[in-house]
Coordinates of C-alpha atoms and ligand atoms in Angstrom, one line a residue:
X26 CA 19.0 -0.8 7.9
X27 CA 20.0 -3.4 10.5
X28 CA 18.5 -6.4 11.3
X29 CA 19.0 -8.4 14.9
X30 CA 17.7 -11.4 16.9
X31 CA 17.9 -12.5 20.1
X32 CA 16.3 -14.3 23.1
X33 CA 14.2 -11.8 25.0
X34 CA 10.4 -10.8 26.4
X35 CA 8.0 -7.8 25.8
X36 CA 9.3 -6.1 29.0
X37 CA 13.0 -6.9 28.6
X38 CA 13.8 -6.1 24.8
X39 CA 15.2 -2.9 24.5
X40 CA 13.5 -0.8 21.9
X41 CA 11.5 2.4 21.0
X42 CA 8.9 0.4 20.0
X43 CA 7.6 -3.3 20.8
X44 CA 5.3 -4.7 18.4
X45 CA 3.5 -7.5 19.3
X46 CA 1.5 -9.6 16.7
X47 CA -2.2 -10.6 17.7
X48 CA -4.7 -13.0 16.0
X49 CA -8.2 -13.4 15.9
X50 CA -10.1 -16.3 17.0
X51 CA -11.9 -17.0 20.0
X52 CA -9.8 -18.8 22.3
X53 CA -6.7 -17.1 20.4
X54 CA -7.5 -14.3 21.3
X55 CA -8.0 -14.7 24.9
X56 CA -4.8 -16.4 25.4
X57 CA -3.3 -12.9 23.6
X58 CA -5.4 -10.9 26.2
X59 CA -4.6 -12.6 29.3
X60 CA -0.6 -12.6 29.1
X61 CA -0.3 -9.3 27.6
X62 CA -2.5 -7.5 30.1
X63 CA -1.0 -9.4 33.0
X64 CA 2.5 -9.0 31.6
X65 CA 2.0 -4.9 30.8
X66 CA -0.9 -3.8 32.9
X67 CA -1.2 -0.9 31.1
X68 CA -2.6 -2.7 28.3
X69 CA -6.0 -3.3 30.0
X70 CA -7.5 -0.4 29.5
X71 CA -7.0 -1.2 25.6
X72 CA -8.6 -4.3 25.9
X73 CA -11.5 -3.3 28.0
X74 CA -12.1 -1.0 25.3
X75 CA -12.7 -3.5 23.1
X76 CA -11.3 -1.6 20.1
X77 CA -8.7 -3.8 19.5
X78 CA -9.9 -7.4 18.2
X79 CA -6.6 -8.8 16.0
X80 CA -8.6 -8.0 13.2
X81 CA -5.6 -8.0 10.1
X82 CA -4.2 -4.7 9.9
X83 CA -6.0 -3.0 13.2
X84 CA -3.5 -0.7 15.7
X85 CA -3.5 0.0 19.4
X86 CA -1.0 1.9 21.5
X87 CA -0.3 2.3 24.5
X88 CA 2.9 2.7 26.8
X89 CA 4.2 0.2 29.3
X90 CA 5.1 2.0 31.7
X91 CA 7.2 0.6 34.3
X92 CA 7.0 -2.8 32.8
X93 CA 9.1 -2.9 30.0
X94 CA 12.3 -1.6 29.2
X95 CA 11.0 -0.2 25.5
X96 CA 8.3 3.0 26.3
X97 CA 5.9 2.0 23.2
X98 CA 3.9 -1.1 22.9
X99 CA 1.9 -1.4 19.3
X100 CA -0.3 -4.3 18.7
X101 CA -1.4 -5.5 15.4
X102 CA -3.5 -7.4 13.9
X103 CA -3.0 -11.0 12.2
X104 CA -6.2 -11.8 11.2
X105 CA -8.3 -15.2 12.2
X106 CA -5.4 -17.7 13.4
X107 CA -6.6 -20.6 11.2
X108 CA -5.8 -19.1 8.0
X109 CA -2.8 -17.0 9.2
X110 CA -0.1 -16.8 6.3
X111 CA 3.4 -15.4 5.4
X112 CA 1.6 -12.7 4.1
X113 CA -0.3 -11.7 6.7
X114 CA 3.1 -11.2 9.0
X115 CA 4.4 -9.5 6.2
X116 CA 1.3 -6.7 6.0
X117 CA 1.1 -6.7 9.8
X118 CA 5.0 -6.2 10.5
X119 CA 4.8 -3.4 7.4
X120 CA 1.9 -1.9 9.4
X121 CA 3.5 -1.8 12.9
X122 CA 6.8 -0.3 11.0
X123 CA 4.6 2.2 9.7
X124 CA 2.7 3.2 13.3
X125 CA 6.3 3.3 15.0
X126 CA 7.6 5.4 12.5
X127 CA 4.7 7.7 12.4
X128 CA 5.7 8.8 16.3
X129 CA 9.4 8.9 15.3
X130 CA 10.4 5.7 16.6
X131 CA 13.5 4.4 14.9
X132 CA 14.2 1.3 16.7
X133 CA 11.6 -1.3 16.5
X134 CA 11.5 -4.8 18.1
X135 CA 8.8 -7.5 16.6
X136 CA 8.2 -10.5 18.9
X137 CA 8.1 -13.3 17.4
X138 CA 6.3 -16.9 18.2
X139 CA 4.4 -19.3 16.2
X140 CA 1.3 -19.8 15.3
X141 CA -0.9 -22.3 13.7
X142 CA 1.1 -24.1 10.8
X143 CA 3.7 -21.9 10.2
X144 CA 7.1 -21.9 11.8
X145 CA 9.1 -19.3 13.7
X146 CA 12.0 -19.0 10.1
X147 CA 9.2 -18.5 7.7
X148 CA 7.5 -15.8 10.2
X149 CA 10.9 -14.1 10.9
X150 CA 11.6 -14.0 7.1
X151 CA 8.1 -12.3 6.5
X152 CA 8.6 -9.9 9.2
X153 CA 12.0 -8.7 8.1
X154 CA 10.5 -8.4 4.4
X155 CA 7.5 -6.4 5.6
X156 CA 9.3 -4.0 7.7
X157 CA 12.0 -3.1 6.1
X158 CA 10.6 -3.2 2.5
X159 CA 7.7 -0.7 4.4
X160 CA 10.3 1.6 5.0
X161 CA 11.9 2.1 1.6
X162 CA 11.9 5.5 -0.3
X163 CA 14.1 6.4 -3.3
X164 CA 14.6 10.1 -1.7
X165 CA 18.3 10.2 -2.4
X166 CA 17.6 13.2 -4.6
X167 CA 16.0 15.3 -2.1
X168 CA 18.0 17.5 -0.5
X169 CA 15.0 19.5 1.7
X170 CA 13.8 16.5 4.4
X171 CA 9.9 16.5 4.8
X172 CA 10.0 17.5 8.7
X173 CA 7.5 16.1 11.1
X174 CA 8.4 12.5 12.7
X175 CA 12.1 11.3 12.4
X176 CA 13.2 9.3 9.5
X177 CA 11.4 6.2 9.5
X178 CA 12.6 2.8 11.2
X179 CA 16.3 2.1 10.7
X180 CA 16.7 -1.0 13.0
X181 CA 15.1 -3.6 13.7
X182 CA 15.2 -6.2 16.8
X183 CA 13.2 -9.7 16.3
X184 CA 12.9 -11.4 19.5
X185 CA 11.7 -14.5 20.6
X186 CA 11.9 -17.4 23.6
X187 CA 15.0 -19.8 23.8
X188 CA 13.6 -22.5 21.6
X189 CA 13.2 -20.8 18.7
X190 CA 15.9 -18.2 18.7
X191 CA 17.7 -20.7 16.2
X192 CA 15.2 -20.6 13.4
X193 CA 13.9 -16.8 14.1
X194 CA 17.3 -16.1 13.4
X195 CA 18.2 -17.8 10.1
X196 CA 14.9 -17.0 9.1
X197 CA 15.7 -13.4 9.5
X198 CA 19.0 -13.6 7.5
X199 CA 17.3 -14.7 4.8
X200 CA 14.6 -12.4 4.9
X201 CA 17.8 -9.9 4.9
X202 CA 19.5 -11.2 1.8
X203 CA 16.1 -10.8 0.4
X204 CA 15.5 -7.3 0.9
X205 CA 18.2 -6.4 0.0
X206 CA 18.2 -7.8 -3.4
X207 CA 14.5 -6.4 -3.6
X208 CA 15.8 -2.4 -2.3
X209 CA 18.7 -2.8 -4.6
X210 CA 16.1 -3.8 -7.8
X211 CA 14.0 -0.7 -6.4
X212 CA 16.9 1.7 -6.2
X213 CA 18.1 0.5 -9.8
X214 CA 14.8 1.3 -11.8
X215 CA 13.8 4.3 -9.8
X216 CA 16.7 5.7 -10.4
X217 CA 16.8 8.3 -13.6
X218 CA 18.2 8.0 -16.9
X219 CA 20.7 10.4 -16.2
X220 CA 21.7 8.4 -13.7
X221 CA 21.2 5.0 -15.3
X222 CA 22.2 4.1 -18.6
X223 CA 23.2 1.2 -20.1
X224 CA 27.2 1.9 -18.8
X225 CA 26.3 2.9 -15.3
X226 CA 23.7 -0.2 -15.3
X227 CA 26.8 -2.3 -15.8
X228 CA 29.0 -1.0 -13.3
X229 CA 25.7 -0.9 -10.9
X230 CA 26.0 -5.1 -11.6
X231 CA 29.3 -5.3 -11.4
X232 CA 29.4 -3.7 -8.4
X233 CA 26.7 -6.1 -6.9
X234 CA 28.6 -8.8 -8.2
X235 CA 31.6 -7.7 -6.3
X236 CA 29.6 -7.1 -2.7
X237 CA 27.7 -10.4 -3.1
X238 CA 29.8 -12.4 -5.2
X239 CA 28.4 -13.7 -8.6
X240 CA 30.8 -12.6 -11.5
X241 CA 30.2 -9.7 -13.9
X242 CA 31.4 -9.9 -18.0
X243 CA 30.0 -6.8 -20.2
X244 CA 30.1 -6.9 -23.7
X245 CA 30.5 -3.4 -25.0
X246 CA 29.3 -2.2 -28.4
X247 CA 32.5 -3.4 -30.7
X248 CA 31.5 -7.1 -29.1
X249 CA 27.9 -6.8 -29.7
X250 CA 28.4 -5.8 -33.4
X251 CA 30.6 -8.9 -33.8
X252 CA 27.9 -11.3 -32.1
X253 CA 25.3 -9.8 -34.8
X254 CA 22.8 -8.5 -32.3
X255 CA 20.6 -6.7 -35.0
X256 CA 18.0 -6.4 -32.3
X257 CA 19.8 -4.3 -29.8
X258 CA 21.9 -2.7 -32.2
X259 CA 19.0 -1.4 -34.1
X260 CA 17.3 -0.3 -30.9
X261 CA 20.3 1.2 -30.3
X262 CA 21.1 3.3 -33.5
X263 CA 19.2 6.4 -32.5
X264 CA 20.9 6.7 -29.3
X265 CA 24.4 8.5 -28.0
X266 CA 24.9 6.1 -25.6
X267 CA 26.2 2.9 -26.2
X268 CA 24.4 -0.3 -25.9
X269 CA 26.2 -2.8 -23.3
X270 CA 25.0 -6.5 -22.8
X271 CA 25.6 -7.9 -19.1
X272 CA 26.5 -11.7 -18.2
X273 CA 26.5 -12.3 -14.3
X274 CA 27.6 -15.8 -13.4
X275 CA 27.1 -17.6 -10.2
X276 CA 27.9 -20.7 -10.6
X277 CA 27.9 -22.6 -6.8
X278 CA 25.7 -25.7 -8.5
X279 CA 26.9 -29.2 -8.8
X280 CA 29.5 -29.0 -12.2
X281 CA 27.0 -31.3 -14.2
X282 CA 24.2 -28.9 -13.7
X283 CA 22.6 -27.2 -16.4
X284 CA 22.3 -23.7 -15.6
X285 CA 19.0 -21.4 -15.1
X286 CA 19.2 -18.5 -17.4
X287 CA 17.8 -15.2 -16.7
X288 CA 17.4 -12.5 -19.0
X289 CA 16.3 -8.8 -17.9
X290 CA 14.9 -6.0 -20.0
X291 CA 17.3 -3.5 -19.4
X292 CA 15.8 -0.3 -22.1
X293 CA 16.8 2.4 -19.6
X294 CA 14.8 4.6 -21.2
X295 CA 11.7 4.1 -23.4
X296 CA 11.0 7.5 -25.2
X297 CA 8.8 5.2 -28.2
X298 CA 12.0 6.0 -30.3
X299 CA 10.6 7.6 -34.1
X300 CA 7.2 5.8 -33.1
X301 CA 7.1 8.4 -29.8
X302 CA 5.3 8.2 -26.7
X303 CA 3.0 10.6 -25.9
X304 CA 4.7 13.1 -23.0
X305 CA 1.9 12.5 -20.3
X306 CA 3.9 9.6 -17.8
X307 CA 6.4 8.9 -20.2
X308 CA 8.8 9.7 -17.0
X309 CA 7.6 6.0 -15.6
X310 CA 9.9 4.8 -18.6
X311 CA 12.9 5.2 -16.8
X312 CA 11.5 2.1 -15.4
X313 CA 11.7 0.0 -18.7
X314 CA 14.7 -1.6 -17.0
X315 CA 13.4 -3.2 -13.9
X316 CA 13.6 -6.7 -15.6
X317 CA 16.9 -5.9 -15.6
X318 CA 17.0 -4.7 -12.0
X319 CA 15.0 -8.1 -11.3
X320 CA 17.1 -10.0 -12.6
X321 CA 20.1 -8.0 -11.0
X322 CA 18.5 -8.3 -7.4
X323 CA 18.0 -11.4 -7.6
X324 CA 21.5 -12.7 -8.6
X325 CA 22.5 -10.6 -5.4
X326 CA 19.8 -12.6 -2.9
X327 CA 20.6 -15.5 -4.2
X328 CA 24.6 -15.0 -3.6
X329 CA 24.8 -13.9 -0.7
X330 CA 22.3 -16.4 0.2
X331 CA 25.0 -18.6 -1.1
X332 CA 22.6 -21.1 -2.7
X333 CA 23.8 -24.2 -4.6
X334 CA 22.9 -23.8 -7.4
X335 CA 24.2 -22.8 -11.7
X336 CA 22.5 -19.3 -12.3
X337 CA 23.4 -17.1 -15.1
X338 CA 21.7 -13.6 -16.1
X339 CA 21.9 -11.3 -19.1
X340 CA 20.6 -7.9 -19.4
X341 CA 21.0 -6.3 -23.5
X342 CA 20.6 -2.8 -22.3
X343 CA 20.3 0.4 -24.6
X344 CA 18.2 3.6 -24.8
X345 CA 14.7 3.8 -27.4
X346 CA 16.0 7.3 -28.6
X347 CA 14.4 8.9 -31.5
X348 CA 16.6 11.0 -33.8
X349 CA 18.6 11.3 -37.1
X350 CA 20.3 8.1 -36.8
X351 CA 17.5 6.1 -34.9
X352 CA 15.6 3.0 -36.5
X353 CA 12.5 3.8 -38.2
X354 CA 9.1 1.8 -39.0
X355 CA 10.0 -0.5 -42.4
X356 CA 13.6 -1.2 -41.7
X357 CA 14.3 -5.1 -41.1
X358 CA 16.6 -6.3 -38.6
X359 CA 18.8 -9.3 -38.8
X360 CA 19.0 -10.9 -35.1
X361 CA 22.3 -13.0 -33.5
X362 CA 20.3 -16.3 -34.9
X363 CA 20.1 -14.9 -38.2
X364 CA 15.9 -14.6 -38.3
X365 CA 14.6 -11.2 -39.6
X366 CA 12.2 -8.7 -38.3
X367 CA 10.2 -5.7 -39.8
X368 CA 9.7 -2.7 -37.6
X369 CA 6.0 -1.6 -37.6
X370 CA 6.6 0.3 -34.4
X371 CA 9.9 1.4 -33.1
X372 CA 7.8 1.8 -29.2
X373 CA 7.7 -2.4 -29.8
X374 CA 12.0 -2.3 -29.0
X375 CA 11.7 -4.4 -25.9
X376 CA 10.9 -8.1 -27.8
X377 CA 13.9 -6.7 -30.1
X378 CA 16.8 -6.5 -27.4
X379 CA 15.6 -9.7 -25.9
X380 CA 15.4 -11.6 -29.3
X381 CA 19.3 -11.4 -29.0
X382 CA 19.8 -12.4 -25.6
X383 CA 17.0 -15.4 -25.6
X384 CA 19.9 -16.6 -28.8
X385 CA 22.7 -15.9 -26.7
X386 CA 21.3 -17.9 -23.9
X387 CA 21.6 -21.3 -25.7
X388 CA 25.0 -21.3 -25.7
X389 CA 25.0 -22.5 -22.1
X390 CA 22.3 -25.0 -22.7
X391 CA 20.2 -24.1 -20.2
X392 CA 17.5 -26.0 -17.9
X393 CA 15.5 -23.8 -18.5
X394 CA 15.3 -19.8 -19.3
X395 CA 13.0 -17.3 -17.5
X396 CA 12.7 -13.6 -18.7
X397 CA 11.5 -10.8 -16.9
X398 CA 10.3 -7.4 -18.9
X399 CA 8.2 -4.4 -18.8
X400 CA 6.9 -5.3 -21.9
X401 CA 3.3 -4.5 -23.2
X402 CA 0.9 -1.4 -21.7
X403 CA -1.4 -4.9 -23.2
X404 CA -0.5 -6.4 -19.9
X405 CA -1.6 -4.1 -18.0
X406 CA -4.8 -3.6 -19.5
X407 CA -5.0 -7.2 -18.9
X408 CA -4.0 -8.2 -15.5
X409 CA -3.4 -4.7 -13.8
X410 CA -0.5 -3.6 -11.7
X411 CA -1.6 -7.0 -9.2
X412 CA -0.2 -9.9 -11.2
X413 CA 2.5 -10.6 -13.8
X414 CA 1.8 -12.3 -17.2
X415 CA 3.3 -15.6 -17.4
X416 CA 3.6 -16.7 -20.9
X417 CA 6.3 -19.5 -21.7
X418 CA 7.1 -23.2 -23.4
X419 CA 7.8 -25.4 -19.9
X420 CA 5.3 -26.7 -17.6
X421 CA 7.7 -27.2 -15.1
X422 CA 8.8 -23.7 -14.6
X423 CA 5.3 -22.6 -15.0
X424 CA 4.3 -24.6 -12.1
X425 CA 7.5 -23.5 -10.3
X426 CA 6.5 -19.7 -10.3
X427 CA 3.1 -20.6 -9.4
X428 CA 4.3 -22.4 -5.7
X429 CA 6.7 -19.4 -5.5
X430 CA 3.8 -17.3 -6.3
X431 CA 1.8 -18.3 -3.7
X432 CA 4.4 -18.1 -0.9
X433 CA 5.3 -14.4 -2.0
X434 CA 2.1 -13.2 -3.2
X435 CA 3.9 -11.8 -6.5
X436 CA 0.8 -13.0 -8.3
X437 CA 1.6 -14.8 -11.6
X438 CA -1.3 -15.2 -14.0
X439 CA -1.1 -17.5 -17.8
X440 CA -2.1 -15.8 -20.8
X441 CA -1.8 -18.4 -23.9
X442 CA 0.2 -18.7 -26.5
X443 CA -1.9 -20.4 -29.2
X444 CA -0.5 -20.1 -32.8
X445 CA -3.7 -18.9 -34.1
X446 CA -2.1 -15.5 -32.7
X447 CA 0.8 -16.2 -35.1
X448 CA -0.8 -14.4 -38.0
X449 CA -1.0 -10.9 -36.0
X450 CA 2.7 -10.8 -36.7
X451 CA 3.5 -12.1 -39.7
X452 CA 5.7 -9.6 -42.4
X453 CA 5.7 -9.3 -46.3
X454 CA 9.1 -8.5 -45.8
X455 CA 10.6 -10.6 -43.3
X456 CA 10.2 -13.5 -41.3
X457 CA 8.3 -11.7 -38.6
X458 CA 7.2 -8.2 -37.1
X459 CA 7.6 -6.8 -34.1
X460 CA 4.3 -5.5 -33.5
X461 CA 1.1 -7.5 -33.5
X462 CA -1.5 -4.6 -33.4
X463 CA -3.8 -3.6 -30.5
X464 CA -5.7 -6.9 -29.4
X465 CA -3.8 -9.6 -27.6
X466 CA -0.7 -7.5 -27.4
X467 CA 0.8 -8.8 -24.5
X468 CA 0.4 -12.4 -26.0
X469 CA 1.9 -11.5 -29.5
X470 CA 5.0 -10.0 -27.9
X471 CA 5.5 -13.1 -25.9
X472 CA 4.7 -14.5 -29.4
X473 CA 7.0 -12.8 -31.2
X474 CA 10.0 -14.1 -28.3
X475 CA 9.3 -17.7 -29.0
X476 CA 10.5 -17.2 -32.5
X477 CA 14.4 -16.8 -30.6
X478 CA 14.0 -19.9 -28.1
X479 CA 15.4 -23.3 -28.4
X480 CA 15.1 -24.9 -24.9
X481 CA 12.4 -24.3 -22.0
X482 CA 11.2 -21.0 -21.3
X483 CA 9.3 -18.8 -19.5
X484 CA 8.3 -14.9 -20.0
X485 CA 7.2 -12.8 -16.9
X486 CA 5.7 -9.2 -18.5
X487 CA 5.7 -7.1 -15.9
X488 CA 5.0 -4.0 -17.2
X489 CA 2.1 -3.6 -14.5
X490 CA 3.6 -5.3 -11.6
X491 CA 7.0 -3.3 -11.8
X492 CA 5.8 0.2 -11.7
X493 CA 3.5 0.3 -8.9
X494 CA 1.0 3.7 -9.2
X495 CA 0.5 3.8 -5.7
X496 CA 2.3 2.4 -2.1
X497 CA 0.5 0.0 -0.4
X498 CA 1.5 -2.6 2.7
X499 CA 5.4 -3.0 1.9
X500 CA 5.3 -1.5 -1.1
X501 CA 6.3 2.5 -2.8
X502 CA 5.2 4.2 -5.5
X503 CA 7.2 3.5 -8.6
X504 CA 9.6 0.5 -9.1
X505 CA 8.3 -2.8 -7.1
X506 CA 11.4 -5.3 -6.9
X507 CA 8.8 -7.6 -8.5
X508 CA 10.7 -10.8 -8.9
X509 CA 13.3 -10.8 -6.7
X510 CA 11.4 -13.0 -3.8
X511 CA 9.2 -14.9 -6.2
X512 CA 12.9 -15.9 -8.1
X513 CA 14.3 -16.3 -4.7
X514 CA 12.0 -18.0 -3.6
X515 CA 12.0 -20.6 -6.6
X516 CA 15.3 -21.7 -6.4
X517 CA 15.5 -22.0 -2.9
X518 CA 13.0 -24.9 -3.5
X519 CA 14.5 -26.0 -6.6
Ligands
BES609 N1 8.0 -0.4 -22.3 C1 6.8 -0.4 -23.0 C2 5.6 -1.2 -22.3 C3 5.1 -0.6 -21.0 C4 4.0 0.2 -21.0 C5 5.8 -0.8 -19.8 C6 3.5 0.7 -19.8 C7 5.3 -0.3 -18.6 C8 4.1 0.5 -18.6 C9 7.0 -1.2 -24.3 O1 8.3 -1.0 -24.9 C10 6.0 -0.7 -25.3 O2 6.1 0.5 -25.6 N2 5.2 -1.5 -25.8 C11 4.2 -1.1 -26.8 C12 4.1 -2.2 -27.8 C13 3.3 -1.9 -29.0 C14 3.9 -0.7 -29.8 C15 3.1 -3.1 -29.9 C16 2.9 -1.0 -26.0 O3 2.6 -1.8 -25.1 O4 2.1 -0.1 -26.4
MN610 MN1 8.4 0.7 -26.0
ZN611 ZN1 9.8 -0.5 -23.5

């Protein structure tokens, strides 16, 4: 996919396809009428029909003829102009990558200009986002193309007048370091476990850490035994494969900064373990990494963003394999900090892997800690597939995600963590379990995490958010990239 801007018009840029953005709004929308039809008279017919109204979402084609250089103009709608919003731009510009690719266009150009509040960087960013992100598909595997109308959008042209070429322009370069973090967080936990395991996870983040420049340690199974992860050992135990447990560093803060730490669940496949899954969609658990691929993606953005800042991320990444040698319901597990757990469920692994890594994250005395997992099925009988459970110890981050939240629309919802929940996991045996029962699951796993966390912290479940069951706007079916822009977007504004 390639991304360009430059100074240009309607009728100049060069194209298959010119999208043009159009709001609602009385006087709006007259403005939009009167240059586009006297610009590209071809377009009066559309408007004389009255079909088209800038309602959000709505299409018209129609072809310009003589006067402009690209054959195809789509129009689409914004919505009322006082309440435009990234989001919008982002929907709209996935729609009009949609209609152009639907016709076989592969070459799109989005004009853009400002409107209302927002600014001509913030509108570029959402347009790249929504376009490209449209266009995603994990089809590497199929080797038998669906015929019909070419192969989506592979390049995309922003243009816009003089003044704004500037900010249009780093806006769109950010919106590119973005998506690619986001596609590279998709491509990770769509990808099958025969694909990725814990060792091709690694060099999949060692790679990125190459191209975008954070660095990558991995700590194989010899080094996790000598750190004492119990947790991801014992998760571990009824597996072939070996566990790994990945440190990315990018450090480009100031030298007395404490570091944000991130920590991904990176279970590359969740088979329930001896406490099985039932077979019906247990194929969506090759996904039980995409905290990891969040978390992976976003070290990426945030490189090759080249922001200032001290950010560090660990993924403990290992199979839930049942078999002769696995963990079984009763054992107790001694984690890195020395606390012990009883298994009641072997399917409750993901709290167990991240026990260890929330210990291993003090030693860099964070600012604060944030971790991203496909946790509880709890969640998502809470809060849907829409919006990620925020659970956590720090106002400050929570407030954080929130303002990122609202700029990205990855929705982040607080579930509390009052200690009357305590009781749902405490053990005869040991100093905690790792399964609270059916009510308030997603709260007692979060529960169960504060037991291993000694500075400020933050839990995003995502178990709903990161496996989406349908596409919609810029989204596919399967993995999301959730957390990659609302992260991004975060420390940007640090
Ligand atoms: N990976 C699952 C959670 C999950 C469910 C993620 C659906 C995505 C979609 C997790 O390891 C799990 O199995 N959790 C159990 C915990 C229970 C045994 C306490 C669950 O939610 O049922
Ligand atoms: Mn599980
Ligand atoms: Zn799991």
């Amino acid at each position: 996919m390639s991304v360009t801007s430059i100074v240009g018009t309607r009728r100049s840029v060069k194209a298959d396809a010119v999208v043009v953005f159009v709001a609602q709004g009385e006087k709006h929308f007259k403005t939009s009428e009167k240059s586009l039809t006297s610009e590209i008279p071809h377009l009066t017919p559309v408007f004389e029909s009255k079909d088209f109204t800038g309602k959000a979402l709505q299409t018209a084609l129609a072809y310009g003829g003589s006067a402009t250089s690209a054959s195809r103009i789509i129009l689409v709608g914004l919505g009322d102009f006082a309440s435009v919003t990234p989001e919008r731009f982002r929907r709209a510009a996935a729609m009009g990558a949609k209609r152009a690719a639907s016709i076989g266009c592969s070459h799109v150009a989005f004009e853009i200009s400002t409107i209302n509040e927002l600014d001509a960087a913030s509108i570029a960013q959402a347009v790249v986002e929504g376009s490209i992100l449209s266009q995603y598909r994990f089809d590497k595997y199929k080797t038998i193309k669906v015929d019909g109308t070419g192969s989506g959008v592979k390049k995309v042209t922003l243009f816009a007048d003089k003044a704004h070429q500037k900010a249009v322009a780093s806006g769109a370069s950010i919106g590119e370091c973005i998506v690619d973090g986001v596609v590279l967080a998709r491509d990770l936990a769509n990808a099958p476990n025969n694909e990725i395991y814990p060792e091709t996870l690694a060099k999949r983040a060692a790679e990125a850490g190459r191209k975008a420049g954070f660095k990558t340690t991995v700590f194989n199974k010899k080094k996790i035994e000598e750190l004492k992860m119990g947790g991801l050992l014992g998760v571990n135990a009824g597996s072939v494969r070996p566990p790994v447990f990945i440190v990315m560093e990018y450090l480009k803060g100031p030298k007395n900064e404490k570091p944000l730490v991130l920590v991904g669940k990176g279970i590359t496949f969740d088979t329930g373990g001896i406490s099985i899954k039932p077979a019906g969609g247990m194929s969506d658990m090759k996904s039980d990494m995409h905290g990891a691929a969040s978390v992976i993606g976003t070290m990426y953005t945030i490189a090759k963003l080249g922001l200032k800042r001290n950010v560090i991320a660990l993924v403990p990444s290992t199979e839930n394999m049942p078999s002769g040698t696995a963990y079984v319901p009763g054992d107790i597990l001694t984690f890195m900090n020395g606390k012990t757990a009883e298994i009641d469920n072997t399917d409750a692994e993901g709290r167990l892997v991240l026990a260890d890594a929330l210990c291993y994250a003090d030693r860099y005395k964070p600012s604060a800690v944030i971790d991203l997992a496909t946790l509880t099925g709890a969640c998502v009988v809470a809060l849907g597939t829409v919006t990620t459970g925020m659970m956590g110890t720090d106002e400050k981050t929570k407030n954080r995600l929130r303002l990122a939240a609202d700029k990205t629309n990855e929705y982040v919802c607080e579930l509390p963590l009052y200690e009357e929940y305590e009781e749902q996991i405490s053990s005869d045996y040991a100093d905690i379990k790792n399964s609270g029962g059916r009510n308030a699951g997603a709260i007692t796993a979060a529960l169960f995490l504060k037991h291993f966390v000694s500075y400020p912290w933050v839990h995003l479940d995502i178990a709903g958010t990161g496996i989406q069951p349908k596409s919609s706007h810029y989204t596919t079916k399967g993995a999301s990239g959730v957390g990659v822009r609302l992260l991004t977007e975060m420390l940007r504004h640090w």
